[in-house]
PDB file of N, CA and C in Angstrom:
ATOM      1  N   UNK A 675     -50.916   9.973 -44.291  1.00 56.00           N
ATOM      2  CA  UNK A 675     -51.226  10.849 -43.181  1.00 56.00           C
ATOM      3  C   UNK A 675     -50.113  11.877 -43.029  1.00 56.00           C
ATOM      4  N   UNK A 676     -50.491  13.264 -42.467  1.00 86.00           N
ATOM      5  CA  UNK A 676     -49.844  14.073 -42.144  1.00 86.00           C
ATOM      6  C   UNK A 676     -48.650  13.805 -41.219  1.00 86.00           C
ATOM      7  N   UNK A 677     -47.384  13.775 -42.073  1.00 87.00           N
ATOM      8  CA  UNK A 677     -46.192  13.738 -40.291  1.00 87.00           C
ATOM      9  C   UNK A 677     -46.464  14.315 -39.442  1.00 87.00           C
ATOM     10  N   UNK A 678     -46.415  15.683 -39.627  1.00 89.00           N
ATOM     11  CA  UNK A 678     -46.709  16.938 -38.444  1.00 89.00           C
ATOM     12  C   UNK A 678     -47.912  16.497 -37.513  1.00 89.00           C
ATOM     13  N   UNK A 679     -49.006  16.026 -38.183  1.00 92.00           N
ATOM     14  CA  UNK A 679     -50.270  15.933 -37.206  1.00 92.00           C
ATOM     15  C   UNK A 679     -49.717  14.307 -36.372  1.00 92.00           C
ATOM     16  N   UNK A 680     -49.225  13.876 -37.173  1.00 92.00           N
ATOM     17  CA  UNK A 680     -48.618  12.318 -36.345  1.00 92.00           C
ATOM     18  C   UNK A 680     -48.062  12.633 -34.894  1.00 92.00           C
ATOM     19  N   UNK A 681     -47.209  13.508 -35.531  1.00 94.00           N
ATOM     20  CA  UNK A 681     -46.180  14.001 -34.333  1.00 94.00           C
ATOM     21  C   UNK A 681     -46.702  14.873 -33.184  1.00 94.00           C
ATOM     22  N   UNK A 682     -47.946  15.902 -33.738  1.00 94.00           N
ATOM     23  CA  UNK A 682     -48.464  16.464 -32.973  1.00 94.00           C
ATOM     24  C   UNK A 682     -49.097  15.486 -32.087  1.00 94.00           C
ATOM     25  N   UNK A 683     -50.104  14.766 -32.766  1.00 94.00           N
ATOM     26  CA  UNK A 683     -50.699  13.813 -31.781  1.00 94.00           C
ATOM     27  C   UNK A 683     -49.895  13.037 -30.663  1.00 94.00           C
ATOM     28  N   UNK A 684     -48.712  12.187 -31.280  1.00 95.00           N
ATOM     29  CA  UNK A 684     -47.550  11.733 -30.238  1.00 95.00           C
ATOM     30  C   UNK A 684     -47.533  12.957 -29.385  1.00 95.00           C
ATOM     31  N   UNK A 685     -47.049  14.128 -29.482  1.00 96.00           N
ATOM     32  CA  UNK A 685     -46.112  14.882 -28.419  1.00 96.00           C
ATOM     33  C   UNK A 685     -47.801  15.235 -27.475  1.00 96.00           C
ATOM     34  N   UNK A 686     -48.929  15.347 -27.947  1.00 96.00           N
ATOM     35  CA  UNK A 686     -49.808  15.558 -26.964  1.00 96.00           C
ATOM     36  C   UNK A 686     -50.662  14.211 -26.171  1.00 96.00           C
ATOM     37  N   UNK A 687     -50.106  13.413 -26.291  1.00 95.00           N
ATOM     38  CA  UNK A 687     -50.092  11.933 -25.589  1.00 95.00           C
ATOM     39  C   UNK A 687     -49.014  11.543 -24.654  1.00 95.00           C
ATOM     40  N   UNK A 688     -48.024  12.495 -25.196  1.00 96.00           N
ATOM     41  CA  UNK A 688     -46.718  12.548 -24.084  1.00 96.00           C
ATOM     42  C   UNK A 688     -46.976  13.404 -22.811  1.00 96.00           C
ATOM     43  N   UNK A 689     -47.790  14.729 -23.614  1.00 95.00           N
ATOM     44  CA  UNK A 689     -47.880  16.143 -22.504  1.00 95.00           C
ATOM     45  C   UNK A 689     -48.970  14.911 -21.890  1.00 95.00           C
ATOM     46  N   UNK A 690     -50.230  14.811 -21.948  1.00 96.00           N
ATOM     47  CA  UNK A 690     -51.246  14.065 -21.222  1.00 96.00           C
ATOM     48  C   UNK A 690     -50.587  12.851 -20.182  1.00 96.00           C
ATOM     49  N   UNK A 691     -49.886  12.634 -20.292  1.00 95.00           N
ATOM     50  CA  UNK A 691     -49.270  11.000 -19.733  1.00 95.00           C
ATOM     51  C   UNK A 691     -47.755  11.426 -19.466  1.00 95.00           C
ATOM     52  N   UNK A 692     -47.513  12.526 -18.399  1.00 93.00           N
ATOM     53  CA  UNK A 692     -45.664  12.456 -17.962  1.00 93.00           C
ATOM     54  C   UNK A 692     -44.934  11.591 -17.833  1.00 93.00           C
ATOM     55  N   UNK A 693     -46.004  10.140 -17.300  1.00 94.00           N
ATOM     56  CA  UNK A 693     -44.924   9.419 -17.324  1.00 94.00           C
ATOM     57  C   UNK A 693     -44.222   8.297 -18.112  1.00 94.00           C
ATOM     58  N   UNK A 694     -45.185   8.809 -19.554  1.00 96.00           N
ATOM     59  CA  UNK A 694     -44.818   8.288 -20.575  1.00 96.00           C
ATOM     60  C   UNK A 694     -43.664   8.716 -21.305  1.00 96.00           C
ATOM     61  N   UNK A 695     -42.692   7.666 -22.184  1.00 97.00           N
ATOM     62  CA  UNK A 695     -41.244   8.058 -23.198  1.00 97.00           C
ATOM     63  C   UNK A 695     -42.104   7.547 -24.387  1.00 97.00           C
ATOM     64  N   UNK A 696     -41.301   8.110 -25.228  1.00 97.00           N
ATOM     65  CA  UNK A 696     -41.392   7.962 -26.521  1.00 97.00           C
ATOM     66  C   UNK A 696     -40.087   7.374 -27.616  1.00 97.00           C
ATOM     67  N   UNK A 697     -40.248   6.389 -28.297  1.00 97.00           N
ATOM     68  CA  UNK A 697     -38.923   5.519 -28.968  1.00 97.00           C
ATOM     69  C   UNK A 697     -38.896   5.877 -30.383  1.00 97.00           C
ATOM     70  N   UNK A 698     -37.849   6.162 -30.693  1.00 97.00           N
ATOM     71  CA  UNK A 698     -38.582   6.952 -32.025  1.00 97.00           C
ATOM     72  C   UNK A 698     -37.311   5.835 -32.766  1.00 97.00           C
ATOM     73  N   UNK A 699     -37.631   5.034 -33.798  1.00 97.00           N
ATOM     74  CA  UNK A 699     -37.099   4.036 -34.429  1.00 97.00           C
ATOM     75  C   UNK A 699     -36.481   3.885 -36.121  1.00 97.00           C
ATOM     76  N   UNK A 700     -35.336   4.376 -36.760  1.00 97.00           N
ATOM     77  CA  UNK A 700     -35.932   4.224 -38.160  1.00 97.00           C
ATOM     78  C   UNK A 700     -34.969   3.009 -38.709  1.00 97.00           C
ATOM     79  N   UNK A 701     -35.587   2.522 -39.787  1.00 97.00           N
ATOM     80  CA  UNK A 701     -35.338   1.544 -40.696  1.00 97.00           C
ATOM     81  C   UNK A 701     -34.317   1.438 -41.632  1.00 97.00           C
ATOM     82  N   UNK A 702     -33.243   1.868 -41.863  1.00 97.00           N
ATOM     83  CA  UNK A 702     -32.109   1.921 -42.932  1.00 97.00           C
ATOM     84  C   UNK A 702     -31.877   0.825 -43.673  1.00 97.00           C
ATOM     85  N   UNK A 703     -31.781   0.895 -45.131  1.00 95.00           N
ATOM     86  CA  UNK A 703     -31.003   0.090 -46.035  1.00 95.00           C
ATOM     87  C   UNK A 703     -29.191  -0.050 -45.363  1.00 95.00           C
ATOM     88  N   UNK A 704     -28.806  -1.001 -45.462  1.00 94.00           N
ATOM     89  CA  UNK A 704     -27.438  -1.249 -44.885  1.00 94.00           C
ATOM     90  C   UNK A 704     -26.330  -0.516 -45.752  1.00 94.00           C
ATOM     91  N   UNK A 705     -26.463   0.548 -46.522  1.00 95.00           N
ATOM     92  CA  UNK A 705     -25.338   1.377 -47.172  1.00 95.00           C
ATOM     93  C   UNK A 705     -25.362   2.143 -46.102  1.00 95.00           C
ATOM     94  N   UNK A 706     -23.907   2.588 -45.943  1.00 95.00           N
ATOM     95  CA  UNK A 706     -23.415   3.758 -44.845  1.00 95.00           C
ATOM     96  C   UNK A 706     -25.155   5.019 -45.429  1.00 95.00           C
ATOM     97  N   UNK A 707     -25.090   5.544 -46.736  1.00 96.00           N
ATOM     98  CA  UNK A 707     -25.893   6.744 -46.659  1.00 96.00           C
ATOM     99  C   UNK A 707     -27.201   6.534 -46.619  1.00 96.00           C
ATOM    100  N   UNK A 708     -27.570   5.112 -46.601  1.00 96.00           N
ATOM    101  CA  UNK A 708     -29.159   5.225 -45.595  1.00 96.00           C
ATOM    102  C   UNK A 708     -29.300   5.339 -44.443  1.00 96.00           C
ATOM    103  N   UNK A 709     -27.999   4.780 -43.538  1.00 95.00           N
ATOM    104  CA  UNK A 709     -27.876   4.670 -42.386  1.00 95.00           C
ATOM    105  C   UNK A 709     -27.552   6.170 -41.569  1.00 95.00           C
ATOM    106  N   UNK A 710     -27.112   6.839 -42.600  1.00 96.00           N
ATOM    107  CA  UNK A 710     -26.653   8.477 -42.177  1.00 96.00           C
ATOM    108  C   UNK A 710     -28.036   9.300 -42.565  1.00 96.00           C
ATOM    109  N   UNK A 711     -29.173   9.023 -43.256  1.00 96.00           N
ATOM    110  CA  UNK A 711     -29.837   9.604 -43.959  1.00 96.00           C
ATOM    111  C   UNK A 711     -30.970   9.193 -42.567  1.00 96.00           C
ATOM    112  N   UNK A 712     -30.877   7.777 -42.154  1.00 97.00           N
ATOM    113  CA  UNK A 712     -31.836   7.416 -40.781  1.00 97.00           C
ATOM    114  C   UNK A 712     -31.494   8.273 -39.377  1.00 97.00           C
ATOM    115  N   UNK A 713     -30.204   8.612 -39.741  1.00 97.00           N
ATOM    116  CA  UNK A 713     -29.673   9.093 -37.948  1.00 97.00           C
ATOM    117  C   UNK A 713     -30.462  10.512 -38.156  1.00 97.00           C
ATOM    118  N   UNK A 714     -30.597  11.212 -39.634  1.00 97.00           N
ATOM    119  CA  UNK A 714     -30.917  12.375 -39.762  1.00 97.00           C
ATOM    120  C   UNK A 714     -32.398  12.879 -39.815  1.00 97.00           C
ATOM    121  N   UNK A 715     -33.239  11.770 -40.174  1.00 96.00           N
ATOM    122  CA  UNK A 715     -34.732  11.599 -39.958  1.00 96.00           C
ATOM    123  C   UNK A 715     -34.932  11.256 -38.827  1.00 96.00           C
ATOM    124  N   UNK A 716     -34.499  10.502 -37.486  1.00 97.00           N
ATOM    125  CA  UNK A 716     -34.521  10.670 -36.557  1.00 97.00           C
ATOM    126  C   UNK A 716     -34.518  11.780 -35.660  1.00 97.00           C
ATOM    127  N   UNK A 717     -33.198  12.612 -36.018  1.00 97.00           N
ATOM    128  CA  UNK A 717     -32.940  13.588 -35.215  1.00 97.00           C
ATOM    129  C   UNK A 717     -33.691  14.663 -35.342  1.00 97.00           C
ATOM    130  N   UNK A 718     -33.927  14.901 -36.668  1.00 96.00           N
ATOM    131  CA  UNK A 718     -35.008  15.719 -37.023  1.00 96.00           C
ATOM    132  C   UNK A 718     -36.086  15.775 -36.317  1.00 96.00           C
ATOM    133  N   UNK A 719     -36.739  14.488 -36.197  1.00 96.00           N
ATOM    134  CA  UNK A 719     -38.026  14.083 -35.713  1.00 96.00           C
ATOM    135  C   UNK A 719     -37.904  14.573 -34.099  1.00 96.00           C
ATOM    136  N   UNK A 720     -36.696  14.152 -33.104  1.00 97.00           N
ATOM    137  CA  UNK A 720     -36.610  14.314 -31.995  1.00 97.00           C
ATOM    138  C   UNK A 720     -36.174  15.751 -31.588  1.00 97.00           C
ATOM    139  N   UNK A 721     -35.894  16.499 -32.352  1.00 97.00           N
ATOM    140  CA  UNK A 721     -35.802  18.129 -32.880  1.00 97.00           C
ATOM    141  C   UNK A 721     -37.130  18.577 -32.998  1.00 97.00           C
ATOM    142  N   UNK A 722     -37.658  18.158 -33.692  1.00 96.00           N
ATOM    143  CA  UNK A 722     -39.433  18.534 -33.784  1.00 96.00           C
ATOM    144  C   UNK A 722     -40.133  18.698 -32.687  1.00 96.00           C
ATOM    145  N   UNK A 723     -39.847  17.202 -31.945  1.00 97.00           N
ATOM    146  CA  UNK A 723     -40.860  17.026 -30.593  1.00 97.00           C
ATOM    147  C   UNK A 723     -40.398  17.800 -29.374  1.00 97.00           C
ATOM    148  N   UNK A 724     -38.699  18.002 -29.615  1.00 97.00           N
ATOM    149  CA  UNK A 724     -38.510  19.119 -28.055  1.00 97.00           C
ATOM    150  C   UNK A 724     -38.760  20.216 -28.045  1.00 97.00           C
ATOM    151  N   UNK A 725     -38.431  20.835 -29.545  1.00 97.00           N
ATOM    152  CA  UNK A 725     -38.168  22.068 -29.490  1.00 97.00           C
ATOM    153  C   UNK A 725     -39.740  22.727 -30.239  1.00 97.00           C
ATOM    154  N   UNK A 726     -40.365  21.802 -30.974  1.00 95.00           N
ATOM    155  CA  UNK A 726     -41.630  22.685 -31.430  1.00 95.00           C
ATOM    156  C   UNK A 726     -42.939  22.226 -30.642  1.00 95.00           C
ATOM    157  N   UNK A 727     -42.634  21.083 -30.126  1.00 95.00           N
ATOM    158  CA  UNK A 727     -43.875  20.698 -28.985  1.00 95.00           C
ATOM    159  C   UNK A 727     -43.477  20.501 -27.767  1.00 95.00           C
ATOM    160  N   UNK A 728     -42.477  20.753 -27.198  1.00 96.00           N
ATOM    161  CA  UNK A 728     -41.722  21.359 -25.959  1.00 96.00           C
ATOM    162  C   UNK A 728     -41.671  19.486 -25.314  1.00 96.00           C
ATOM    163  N   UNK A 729     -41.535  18.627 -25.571  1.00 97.00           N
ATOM    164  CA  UNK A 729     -41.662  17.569 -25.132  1.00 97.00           C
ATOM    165  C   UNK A 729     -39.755  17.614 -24.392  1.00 97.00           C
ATOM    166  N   UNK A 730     -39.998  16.949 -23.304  1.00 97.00           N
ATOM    167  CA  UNK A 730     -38.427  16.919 -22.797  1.00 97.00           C
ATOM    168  C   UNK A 730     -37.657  15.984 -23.400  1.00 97.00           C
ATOM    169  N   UNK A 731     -36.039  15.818 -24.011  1.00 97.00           N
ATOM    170  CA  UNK A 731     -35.040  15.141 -24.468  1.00 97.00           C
ATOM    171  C   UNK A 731     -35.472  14.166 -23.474  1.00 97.00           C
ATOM    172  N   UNK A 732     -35.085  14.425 -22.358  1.00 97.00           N
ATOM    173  CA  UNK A 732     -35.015  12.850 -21.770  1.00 97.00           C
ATOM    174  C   UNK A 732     -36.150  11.817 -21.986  1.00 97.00           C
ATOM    175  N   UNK A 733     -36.918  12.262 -22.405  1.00 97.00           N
ATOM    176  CA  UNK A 733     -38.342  11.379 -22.441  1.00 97.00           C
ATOM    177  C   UNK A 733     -38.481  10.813 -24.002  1.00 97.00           C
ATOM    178  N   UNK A 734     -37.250  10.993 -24.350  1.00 97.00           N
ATOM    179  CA  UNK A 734     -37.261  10.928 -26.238  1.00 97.00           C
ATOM    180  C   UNK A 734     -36.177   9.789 -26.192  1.00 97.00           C
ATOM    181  N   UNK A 735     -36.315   8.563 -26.909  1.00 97.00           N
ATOM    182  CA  UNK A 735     -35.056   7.665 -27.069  1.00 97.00           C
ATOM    183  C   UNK A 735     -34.849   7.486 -28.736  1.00 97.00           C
ATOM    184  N   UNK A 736     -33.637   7.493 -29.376  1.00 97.00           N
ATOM    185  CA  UNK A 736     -33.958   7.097 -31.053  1.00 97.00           C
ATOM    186  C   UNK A 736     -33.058   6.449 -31.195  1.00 97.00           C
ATOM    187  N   UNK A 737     -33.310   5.661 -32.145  1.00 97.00           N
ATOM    188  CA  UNK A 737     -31.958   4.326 -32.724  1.00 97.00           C
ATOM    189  C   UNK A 737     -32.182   4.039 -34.044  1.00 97.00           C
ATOM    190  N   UNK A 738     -31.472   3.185 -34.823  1.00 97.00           N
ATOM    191  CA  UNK A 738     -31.754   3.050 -35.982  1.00 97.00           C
ATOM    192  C   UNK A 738     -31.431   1.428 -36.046  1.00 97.00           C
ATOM    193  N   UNK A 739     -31.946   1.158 -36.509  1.00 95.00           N
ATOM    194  CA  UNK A 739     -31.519  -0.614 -36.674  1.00 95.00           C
ATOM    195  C   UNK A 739     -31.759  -1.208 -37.892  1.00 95.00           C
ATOM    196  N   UNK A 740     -30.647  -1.427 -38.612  1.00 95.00           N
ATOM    197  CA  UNK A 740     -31.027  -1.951 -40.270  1.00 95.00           C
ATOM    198  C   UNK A 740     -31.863  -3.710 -40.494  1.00 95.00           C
ATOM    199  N   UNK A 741     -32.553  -3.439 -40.993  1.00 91.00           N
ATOM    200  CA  UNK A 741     -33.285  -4.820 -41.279  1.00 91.00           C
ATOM    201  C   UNK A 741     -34.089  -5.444 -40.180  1.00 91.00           C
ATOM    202  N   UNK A 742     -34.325  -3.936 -39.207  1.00 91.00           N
ATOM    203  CA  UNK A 742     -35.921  -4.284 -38.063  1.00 91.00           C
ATOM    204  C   UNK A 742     -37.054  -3.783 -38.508  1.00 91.00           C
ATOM    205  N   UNK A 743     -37.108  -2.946 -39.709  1.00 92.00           N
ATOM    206  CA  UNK A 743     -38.416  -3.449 -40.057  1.00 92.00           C
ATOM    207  C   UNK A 743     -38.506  -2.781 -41.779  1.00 92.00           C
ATOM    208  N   UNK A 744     -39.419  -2.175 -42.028  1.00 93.00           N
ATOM    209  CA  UNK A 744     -39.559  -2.381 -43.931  1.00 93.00           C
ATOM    210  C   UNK A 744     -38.401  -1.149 -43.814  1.00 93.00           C
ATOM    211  N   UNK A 745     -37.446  -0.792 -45.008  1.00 93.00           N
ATOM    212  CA  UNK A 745     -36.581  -0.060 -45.421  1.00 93.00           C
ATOM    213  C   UNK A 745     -37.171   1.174 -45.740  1.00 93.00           C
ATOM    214  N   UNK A 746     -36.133   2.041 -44.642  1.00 92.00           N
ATOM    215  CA  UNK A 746     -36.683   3.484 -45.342  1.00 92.00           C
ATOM    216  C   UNK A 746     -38.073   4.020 -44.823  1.00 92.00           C
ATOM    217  N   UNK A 747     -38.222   3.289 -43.311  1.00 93.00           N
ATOM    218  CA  UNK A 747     -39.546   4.021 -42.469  1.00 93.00           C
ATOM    219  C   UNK A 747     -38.849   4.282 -41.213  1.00 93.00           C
ATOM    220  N   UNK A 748     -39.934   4.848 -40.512  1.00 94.00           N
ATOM    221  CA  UNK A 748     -39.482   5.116 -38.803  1.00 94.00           C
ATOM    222  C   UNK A 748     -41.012   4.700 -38.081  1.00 94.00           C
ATOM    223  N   UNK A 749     -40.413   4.096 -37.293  1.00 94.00           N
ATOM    224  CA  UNK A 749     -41.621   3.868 -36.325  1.00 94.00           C
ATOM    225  C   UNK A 749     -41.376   4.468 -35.003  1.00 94.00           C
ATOM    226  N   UNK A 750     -42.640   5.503 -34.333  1.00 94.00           N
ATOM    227  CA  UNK A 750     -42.824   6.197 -33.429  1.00 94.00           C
ATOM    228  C   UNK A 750     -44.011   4.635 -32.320  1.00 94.00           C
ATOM    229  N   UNK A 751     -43.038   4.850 -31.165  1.00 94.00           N
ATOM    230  CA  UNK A 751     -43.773   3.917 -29.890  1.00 94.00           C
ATOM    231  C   UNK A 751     -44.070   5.183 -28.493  1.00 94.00           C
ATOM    232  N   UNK A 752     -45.629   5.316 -28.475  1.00 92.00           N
ATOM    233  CA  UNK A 752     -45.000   5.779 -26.830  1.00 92.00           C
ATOM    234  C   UNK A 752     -45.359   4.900 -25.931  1.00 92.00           C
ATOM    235  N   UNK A 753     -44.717   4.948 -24.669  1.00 91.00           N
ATOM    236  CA  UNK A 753     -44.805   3.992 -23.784  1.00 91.00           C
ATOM    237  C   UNK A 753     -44.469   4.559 -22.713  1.00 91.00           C
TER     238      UNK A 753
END
């Protein structure tokens, strides 16, 4: 599936529902440069949603946690 349309869909489930956040999660291999390579697919992603689908920072949370789930994905939650 399309990222962009992923993301689109997230950020217009956010606009529909204010009082919904969004957790944006990714998966790193435990070498420092997956773990730098996750902070950067994250940020990206949370770069995407403020600034190209106007979604507010505060309503955006991201973390990275090695070995919470398959290596080398991100999982988007809104809630």
């Amino acid at each position: 599936r399309d990222a962009k349309a992923m993301l689109a869909t997230a950020a217009s489930q956010l606009r529909n529902n204010p009082e919904c956040t969004i957790t944006i999660t990714g998966y790193p291999e435990a070498s420092k440069t997956s773990q730098s390579n996750c902070n950067k697919r994250v940020s990206a992603i949370m770069t995407y949603l403020t600034e190209t689908e106007g979604i507010s920072a505060d309503r955006v949370q991201t973390s990275c946690e090695v070995g919470g789930g398959p290596a080398n994905t991100v999982d988007l939650r809104v809630h």
